[in-house]
Coordinates of C-alpha atoms and ligand atoms in Angstrom, one line a residue:
M1 CA 127.3 -4.4 55.0
K2 CA 127.4 -3.4 51.7
V3 CA 129.4 0.4 51.0
E4 CA 128.2 2.8 48.3
L5 CA 130.2 5.8 47.1
Q6 CA 128.1 8.2 45.0
N7 CA 130.3 10.9 43.3
L8 CA 132.8 11.1 46.3
T9 CA 135.1 13.8 45.5
K10 CA 138.0 15.4 47.7
I11 CA 139.7 18.6 46.5
F12 CA 142.5 20.0 49.0
P13 CA 143.4 23.9 49.1
S14 CA 146.6 24.7 47.8
R15 CA 149.5 24.3 50.2
N16 CA 151.4 26.9 48.4
K17 CA 150.6 30.6 49.0
K18 CA 151.9 31.7 45.5
S19 CA 149.8 29.2 43.4
N20 CA 146.3 28.7 43.8
E21 CA 146.7 25.3 42.4
E22 CA 144.4 22.9 44.4
V23 CA 144.7 19.4 44.7
V24 CA 142.0 16.9 43.3
A25 CA 143.0 13.8 45.5
V26 CA 139.9 12.0 44.6
S27 CA 137.5 12.9 41.7
D28 CA 133.9 11.6 41.3
F29 CA 134.3 8.1 42.4
T30 CA 131.2 6.0 42.2
F31 CA 131.5 2.4 43.3
T32 CA 129.5 -0.3 45.2
I33 CA 131.3 -2.4 47.8
P34 CA 129.3 -5.6 47.7
D35 CA 128.5 -7.1 51.0
G36 CA 131.0 -9.2 52.5
K37 CA 133.4 -9.1 50.1
L38 CA 137.3 -7.7 50.1
V39 CA 138.0 -4.9 47.7
G40 CA 141.4 -3.9 46.7
L41 CA 141.7 -0.5 46.1
L42 CA 144.9 -0.2 44.1
G43 CA 147.3 2.2 42.5
P44 CA 150.8 4.4 42.7
S45 CA 151.7 6.4 45.4
G46 CA 149.5 9.8 45.7
C47 CA 146.4 8.7 43.6
G48 CA 144.3 9.1 46.2
K49 CA 144.0 5.1 48.1
S50 CA 144.3 7.0 51.4
T51 CA 141.9 10.0 51.0
T52 CA 139.0 7.6 49.7
L53 CA 139.4 5.1 52.5
Y54 CA 139.6 8.3 55.5
M55 CA 136.3 9.8 53.7
I56 CA 134.8 6.5 54.1
S57 CA 136.0 6.0 57.7
G58 CA 134.9 9.5 58.4
L59 CA 138.3 11.0 59.7
Q60 CA 137.9 13.6 56.5
N61 CA 135.0 15.0 55.2
P62 CA 134.1 14.4 51.0
T63 CA 134.4 17.8 49.1
S64 CA 131.1 16.5 47.5
G65 CA 129.5 13.2 46.9
K66 CA 127.9 10.7 49.3
I67 CA 128.7 7.6 51.5
F68 CA 126.3 4.8 52.1
F69 CA 126.7 1.8 54.5
G70 CA 123.9 -0.3 53.5
D71 CA 120.8 2.0 53.3
E72 CA 122.2 4.4 55.3
D73 CA 123.6 7.8 54.4
V74 CA 126.7 8.0 57.0
T75 CA 128.2 11.1 55.1
E76 CA 127.6 13.2 58.0
L77 CA 128.4 10.7 60.6
S78 CA 131.2 10.9 62.9
P79 CA 134.2 8.0 62.8
E80 CA 132.8 6.7 66.3
N81 CA 129.3 6.5 65.1
R82 CA 130.0 4.8 61.5
G83 CA 130.9 1.2 63.2
I84 CA 134.4 0.8 61.3
G85 CA 137.4 -0.5 61.9
L86 CA 140.5 1.2 60.8
V87 CA 144.1 -0.6 60.5
F88 CA 147.4 1.7 59.5
Q89 CA 150.6 0.5 57.9
N90 CA 152.5 1.8 60.8
Y91 CA 150.2 -0.2 63.8
A92 CA 149.7 2.4 66.0
L93 CA 149.5 0.7 69.3
Y94 CA 149.8 2.0 72.7
P95 CA 153.4 1.0 73.7
H96 CA 153.0 1.1 77.4
M97 CA 150.0 -1.3 77.4
T98 CA 149.9 -4.8 76.8
V99 CA 148.4 -6.8 74.3
K100 CA 145.3 -7.2 76.0
Q101 CA 145.0 -3.6 77.0
N102 CA 145.5 -2.6 73.8
I103 CA 142.4 -4.5 72.5
L104 CA 140.1 -3.8 75.2
F105 CA 140.5 -0.2 74.5
P106 CA 138.1 0.4 72.2
L107 CA 135.3 -1.4 74.1
Q108 CA 136.2 0.7 77.2
N109 CA 135.3 3.6 75.7
L110 CA 131.9 2.5 74.7
K111 CA 128.8 4.6 76.0
G112 CA 125.3 3.9 76.9
A113 CA 123.6 0.8 75.4
D114 CA 126.5 -0.2 73.9
K115 CA 128.7 -0.3 77.6
M116 CA 129.6 -3.9 78.6
T117 CA 130.7 -5.5 81.8
K118 CA 134.4 -6.3 82.6
E119 CA 133.3 -10.3 81.7
Q120 CA 131.9 -9.2 78.3
M121 CA 134.8 -7.0 77.5
L122 CA 137.6 -9.6 78.0
E123 CA 135.1 -12.3 76.4
R124 CA 135.3 -9.9 73.2
A125 CA 139.0 -9.4 73.4
Y126 CA 139.9 -12.8 73.7
Q127 CA 137.5 -13.8 70.7
A128 CA 139.7 -11.1 68.3
A129 CA 143.1 -12.3 69.7
K130 CA 142.1 -15.8 69.2
L131 CA 140.8 -14.8 65.2
V132 CA 144.4 -13.4 64.7
Q133 CA 146.1 -16.4 66.6
I134 CA 147.6 -13.7 69.3
D135 CA 145.6 -15.1 72.5
E136 CA 148.9 -16.7 73.5
L137 CA 150.7 -13.2 73.9
M138 CA 148.1 -11.2 75.7
D139 CA 150.3 -10.0 78.6
R140 CA 153.1 -8.8 76.5
K141 CA 153.6 -5.2 75.5
P142 CA 154.2 -4.3 71.7
S143 CA 158.1 -3.9 72.2
E144 CA 157.9 -7.5 72.6
L145 CA 156.6 -8.3 69.7
S146 CA 157.6 -9.0 66.1
G147 CA 155.9 -6.6 63.3
G148 CA 153.9 -9.1 62.2
Q149 CA 152.5 -10.0 65.5
Q150 CA 152.0 -5.8 66.0
Q151 CA 150.1 -6.0 63.1
R152 CA 147.6 -8.7 64.2
V153 CA 147.2 -6.8 67.6
A154 CA 146.5 -3.7 65.7
I155 CA 144.0 -6.1 63.2
A156 CA 142.3 -7.5 66.5
R157 CA 142.0 -4.3 68.2
A158 CA 140.0 -3.2 64.9
L159 CA 137.8 -6.3 65.0
V160 CA 137.1 -6.3 68.2
K161 CA 133.7 -3.8 68.4
M162 CA 132.5 -6.0 65.2
P163 CA 132.8 -3.5 63.1
R164 CA 130.2 -2.9 59.8
V165 CA 133.3 -2.3 58.0
L166 CA 137.1 -2.9 58.1
L167 CA 139.4 -0.6 56.4
L168 CA 143.1 -1.6 56.0
D169 CA 145.6 1.3 54.5
E170 CA 148.6 -0.7 53.2
P171 CA 148.7 -2.8 56.5
L172 CA 151.9 -5.0 54.9
S173 CA 154.0 -2.4 54.3
N174 CA 156.0 -2.6 57.4
L175 CA 156.5 -6.4 57.2
D176 CA 159.7 -8.2 56.0
A177 CA 158.8 -10.3 52.4
R178 CA 157.7 -14.0 54.3
L179 CA 155.8 -12.0 57.0
R180 CA 154.0 -10.3 54.3
L181 CA 153.0 -13.1 52.2
Q182 CA 151.9 -15.2 55.8
T183 CA 149.6 -12.1 57.3
R184 CA 148.3 -11.3 53.9
E185 CA 146.8 -15.1 53.7
E186 CA 145.8 -14.3 57.6
I187 CA 143.8 -11.0 56.5
R188 CA 142.2 -13.3 53.8
R189 CA 141.0 -15.8 56.1
I190 CA 139.6 -13.6 59.0
Q191 CA 138.1 -11.6 56.4
K192 CA 136.3 -14.6 54.9
E193 CA 135.8 -16.1 58.5
T194 CA 134.0 -12.9 59.6
G195 CA 132.5 -12.0 56.5
I196 CA 133.2 -8.5 57.1
T197 CA 133.1 -5.6 54.1
T198 CA 136.7 -5.1 53.5
I199 CA 138.8 -2.3 52.1
F200 CA 142.4 -3.0 51.5
V201 CA 144.3 -0.1 50.3
T202 CA 147.8 -1.3 48.8
H203 CA 150.2 0.0 45.7
D204 CA 151.4 -3.7 45.0
Q205 CA 149.6 -5.3 42.4
E206 CA 150.6 -8.5 43.1
E207 CA 149.1 -8.0 46.9
A208 CA 145.9 -6.7 45.6
M209 CA 145.6 -9.9 42.8
S210 CA 146.1 -12.2 45.2
I211 CA 144.0 -10.9 48.2
S212 CA 141.1 -8.9 46.5
D213 CA 137.4 -10.2 45.4
V214 CA 137.3 -7.1 43.3
I215 CA 139.8 -4.7 42.4
V216 CA 139.6 -0.9 41.8
V217 CA 142.6 0.5 39.9
M218 CA 143.1 4.3 40.1
K219 CA 145.5 7.0 38.8
L220 CA 145.5 10.3 40.1
G221 CA 142.3 10.7 42.1
V222 CA 140.5 9.0 39.1
V223 CA 139.0 5.5 39.2
Q224 CA 140.4 3.7 35.8
Q225 CA 139.1 0.3 36.1
T226 CA 137.0 -2.0 38.6
G227 CA 136.7 -6.2 38.5
K228 CA 137.9 -9.3 39.2
P229 CA 141.7 -9.3 39.3
Q230 CA 141.7 -12.0 36.5
E231 CA 139.5 -10.0 34.5
I232 CA 141.4 -6.7 34.9
Y233 CA 144.6 -8.5 34.3
D234 CA 143.4 -10.4 31.1
N235 CA 141.3 -7.2 29.5
P236 CA 142.8 -4.1 30.7
I237 CA 141.1 -0.9 29.7
N238 CA 144.1 1.0 28.7
L239 CA 148.0 1.2 28.7
F240 CA 148.1 2.4 32.0
V241 CA 146.0 -0.4 33.6
A242 CA 148.0 -3.0 31.5
K243 CA 151.1 -1.6 32.7
F244 CA 150.2 -1.7 36.4
L245 CA 149.3 -5.2 36.7
G246 CA 151.3 -8.2 36.0
T247 CA 155.2 -9.5 36.6
P248 CA 156.9 -9.5 35.0
P249 CA 155.4 -6.5 33.3
I250 CA 153.3 -6.1 30.1
N251 CA 156.0 -5.4 27.2
V252 CA 155.0 -2.4 25.0
F253 CA 155.9 -2.0 21.6
A254 CA 155.3 0.7 19.2
G255 CA 153.6 -0.7 15.8
A256 CA 151.3 0.1 13.3
V257 CA 148.4 -1.5 11.6
R258 CA 148.4 -1.7 8.1
A259 CA 145.1 -3.3 5.7
G260 CA 144.2 -5.7 9.0
A261 CA 147.4 -6.4 10.0
L262 CA 150.0 -5.4 13.2
Y263 CA 153.2 -4.5 12.5
I264 CA 156.5 -4.4 14.8
G265 CA 159.1 -3.0 12.9
D266 CA 158.7 -4.6 9.3
D267 CA 157.5 -7.7 11.1
K268 CA 154.0 -8.6 10.2
V269 CA 153.0 -10.2 13.4
L270 CA 149.3 -10.7 13.8
D271 CA 146.0 -10.4 12.2
V272 CA 144.0 -7.3 14.1
P273 CA 140.6 -7.9 11.9
G274 CA 138.4 -4.9 12.4
V275 CA 141.3 -2.0 13.1
D276 CA 141.5 0.8 10.5
D277 CA 145.1 1.8 9.4
R278 CA 147.4 3.7 12.4
E279 CA 150.0 4.1 14.7
V280 CA 149.3 2.0 17.9
Y281 CA 151.4 0.5 21.1
V282 CA 151.4 -3.0 21.1
G283 CA 151.4 -4.4 25.1
I284 CA 152.3 -8.4 24.9
R285 CA 152.0 -10.5 27.9
P286 CA 155.0 -11.9 28.8
E287 CA 153.2 -15.8 28.5
G288 CA 151.7 -14.3 25.1
F289 CA 154.8 -15.5 23.0
I290 CA 155.4 -18.8 21.4
P291 CA 158.6 -19.0 20.6
A292 CA 158.8 -21.0 16.7
A293 CA 161.8 -21.1 13.8
D294 CA 159.5 -19.3 11.8
G295 CA 158.2 -16.9 14.3
A296 CA 156.8 -13.7 13.0
L297 CA 158.1 -11.2 15.3
V298 CA 162.3 -11.7 15.6
C299 CA 163.9 -10.2 18.7
K300 CA 167.7 -10.1 19.6
L301 CA 168.5 -12.9 21.8
S302 CA 170.2 -12.0 25.1
N303 CA 169.4 -14.3 27.8
V304 CA 167.6 -17.4 28.8
E305 CA 166.5 -17.9 32.4
V306 CA 165.6 -21.3 33.6
M307 CA 163.2 -21.5 36.6
G308 CA 161.9 -24.7 36.8
R309 CA 158.7 -24.9 35.1
D310 CA 159.1 -21.9 32.9
V311 CA 161.5 -20.4 31.1
S312 CA 162.1 -16.9 31.0
I313 CA 163.4 -15.4 27.4
V314 CA 165.0 -12.0 27.7
S315 CA 165.7 -10.3 24.4
Y316 CA 165.4 -7.1 22.4
N317 CA 163.6 -5.4 19.8
D318 CA 164.5 -2.2 17.9
S319 CA 160.6 -1.1 18.6
M320 CA 160.1 -1.9 22.1
L321 CA 159.3 1.1 24.8
T322 CA 160.1 -1.3 27.9
P323 CA 163.7 -1.7 28.4
T324 CA 163.9 -5.7 27.6
V325 CA 161.4 -7.7 25.9
R326 CA 160.6 -10.8 28.9
S327 CA 159.1 -13.8 27.8
I328 CA 157.8 -16.6 30.0
V329 CA 157.3 -19.7 28.0
D330 CA 157.3 -23.6 29.0
A331 CA 160.4 -25.5 29.8
D332 CA 159.5 -28.0 27.3
Y333 CA 160.5 -25.5 24.3
K334 CA 164.2 -25.7 23.8
I335 CA 165.9 -22.3 22.9
D336 CA 169.1 -22.6 21.1
I337 CA 170.7 -20.2 23.8
T338 CA 174.1 -19.6 21.3
A339 CA 171.3 -18.1 18.4
E340 CA 171.6 -14.4 17.2
N341 CA 167.6 -14.2 17.4
V342 CA 164.8 -16.0 19.0
R343 CA 161.5 -15.9 17.0
F344 CA 158.0 -15.6 18.3
N345 CA 154.3 -15.9 17.1
L346 CA 152.0 -14.4 19.5
K347 CA 148.7 -15.4 21.3
P348 CA 145.8 -12.7 19.8
H349 CA 144.0 -12.8 23.3
K350 CA 147.7 -12.0 25.0
V351 CA 147.9 -8.9 22.7
F352 CA 146.7 -5.5 23.3
L353 CA 146.5 -2.5 21.0
F354 CA 146.5 1.4 22.6
D355 CA 145.6 4.4 20.8
K356 CA 148.7 6.4 20.8
E357 CA 147.2 9.6 21.8
T358 CA 144.8 8.5 24.6
E359 CA 146.1 5.3 25.5
K360 CA 142.6 3.8 25.9
R361 CA 142.4 -0.1 24.4
I362 CA 141.4 -0.8 20.7
Y363 CA 139.9 -4.1 20.5
F364 CA 140.2 -6.3 17.4
G365 CA 138.8 -9.9 16.5
D366 CA 136.5 -11.2 19.0
Q367 CA 138.2 -9.1 21.8
K368 CA 135.3 -6.7 23.8
A369 CA 135.3 -4.5 26.1
P370 CA 135.1 -5.5 29.7
A371 CA 131.3 -5.3 31.0
A372 CA 132.2 -2.9 34.0
A373 CA 133.7 -0.3 31.8
E374 CA 130.8 0.4 29.3
E375 CA 128.9 1.0 32.3
N376 CA 131.3 3.8 33.4
Ligands
LIG1 P1 147.8 7.7 48.3 O1 147.2 6.9 49.8 O2 147.0 6.9 47.1 O3 149.3 7.5 48.1 P2 146.7 10.1 49.1 O4 145.5 9.4 49.3 O5 147.2 9.9 50.5 O6 147.3 9.1 48.2 O7 146.8 11.4 48.6 C1 146.2 11.9 47.5 C2 146.9 13.5 47.0 O8 146.1 14.2 47.7 C3 148.3 13.6 47.1 O9 148.4 14.4 45.7 C4 148.4 14.2 48.1 O10 149.7 15.1 48.4 C5 147.3 14.9 48.6 N1 146.9 15.3 49.7 C6 146.6 14.3 50.7 N2 146.3 14.5 51.9 C7 146.3 15.8 51.8 C8 146.1 17.0 52.4 N3 145.7 16.8 54.1 N4 146.4 18.3 52.0 C9 146.8 18.5 51.0 N5 147.0 17.5 50.1 C10 146.8 16.0 50.5
LIG2 MG1 148.2 6.2 51.5

């Protein structure tokens, strides 16, 4: 089921009686979620992810804008009639019911033509339980399950009505690191098996990158960039997006362009054809540094961490805006850890320039704005 958001906007009235400042939680969100895909809605806390999800579910009404499921305008439809499955961060299972009763619950409330026999309901419940691999635990109470198992029950309960759209709001946040990884792979598998169009909300960029077909990056209610995870990572449209995606995070320097060359401090580090003389912010991905004896960018070496296949070089430069320069290089490079300085050449496609005022990307050489960004 294709989900189309048209100019979706949510404005909350002021909660503070003294000021009239309203909160624009979501602003003019236009996007089409392709049928059968998993879309990651990504952004820092408070950027409007949950509000967007609640509007799609029908739990909140948009201030303006429209929502379509396929060709059907569902903007005025109540949540029960939208055919959605919802999963929240805090499982929200009924504690006095068994797993089986929890999963059966949504089916027992079906009315009219949708009403099912007891056998049909049980079959569906077991199907959903099998899908999330909890069919052995059907007679337990939620308190007798681990967090990961509880979240699986919540997912089974969301799937049992065979929803047209599955909506997940930070479903892994309450799990420990190992379970988070495992459950996220599970969700991806289930989504692929069922082909249900899924919207997955998270503030964790790594989670979004690993699970999503498409990512939507939001900031303060405004969509910043949409695209495949790798495309956004490789071609961020502004400094915010560049900084939000990637571990270790992108390194940011103050720099200047003079006569087609990029300077960081006094070091002439890269040719940047097509850019006029100006001051810029320079973002360099950790994998964009090549250690070299005659490298153009000189940094003070502070630490070298060997991580098996890769080596992480931690260094310092007077022009940087991030605390340290973190570069990841192949373990084949032999770094002299006693040296005072480390010198790098830069990979041009791993270097991004940004306007100092607007923080928007400035493209140089054969760099091009992403296609989706041109449409916006
Ligand atoms: P996220 O899920 O990305 O953390 P939310 O969608 O929950 O963000 O919130 C977006 C913004 O809207 C925040 O500034 C939040 O304080 C505000 N907000 C959310 N719900 C309400 C509400 N019911 N009333 C007033 N403001 C709200
Ligand atoms: Mg939220």
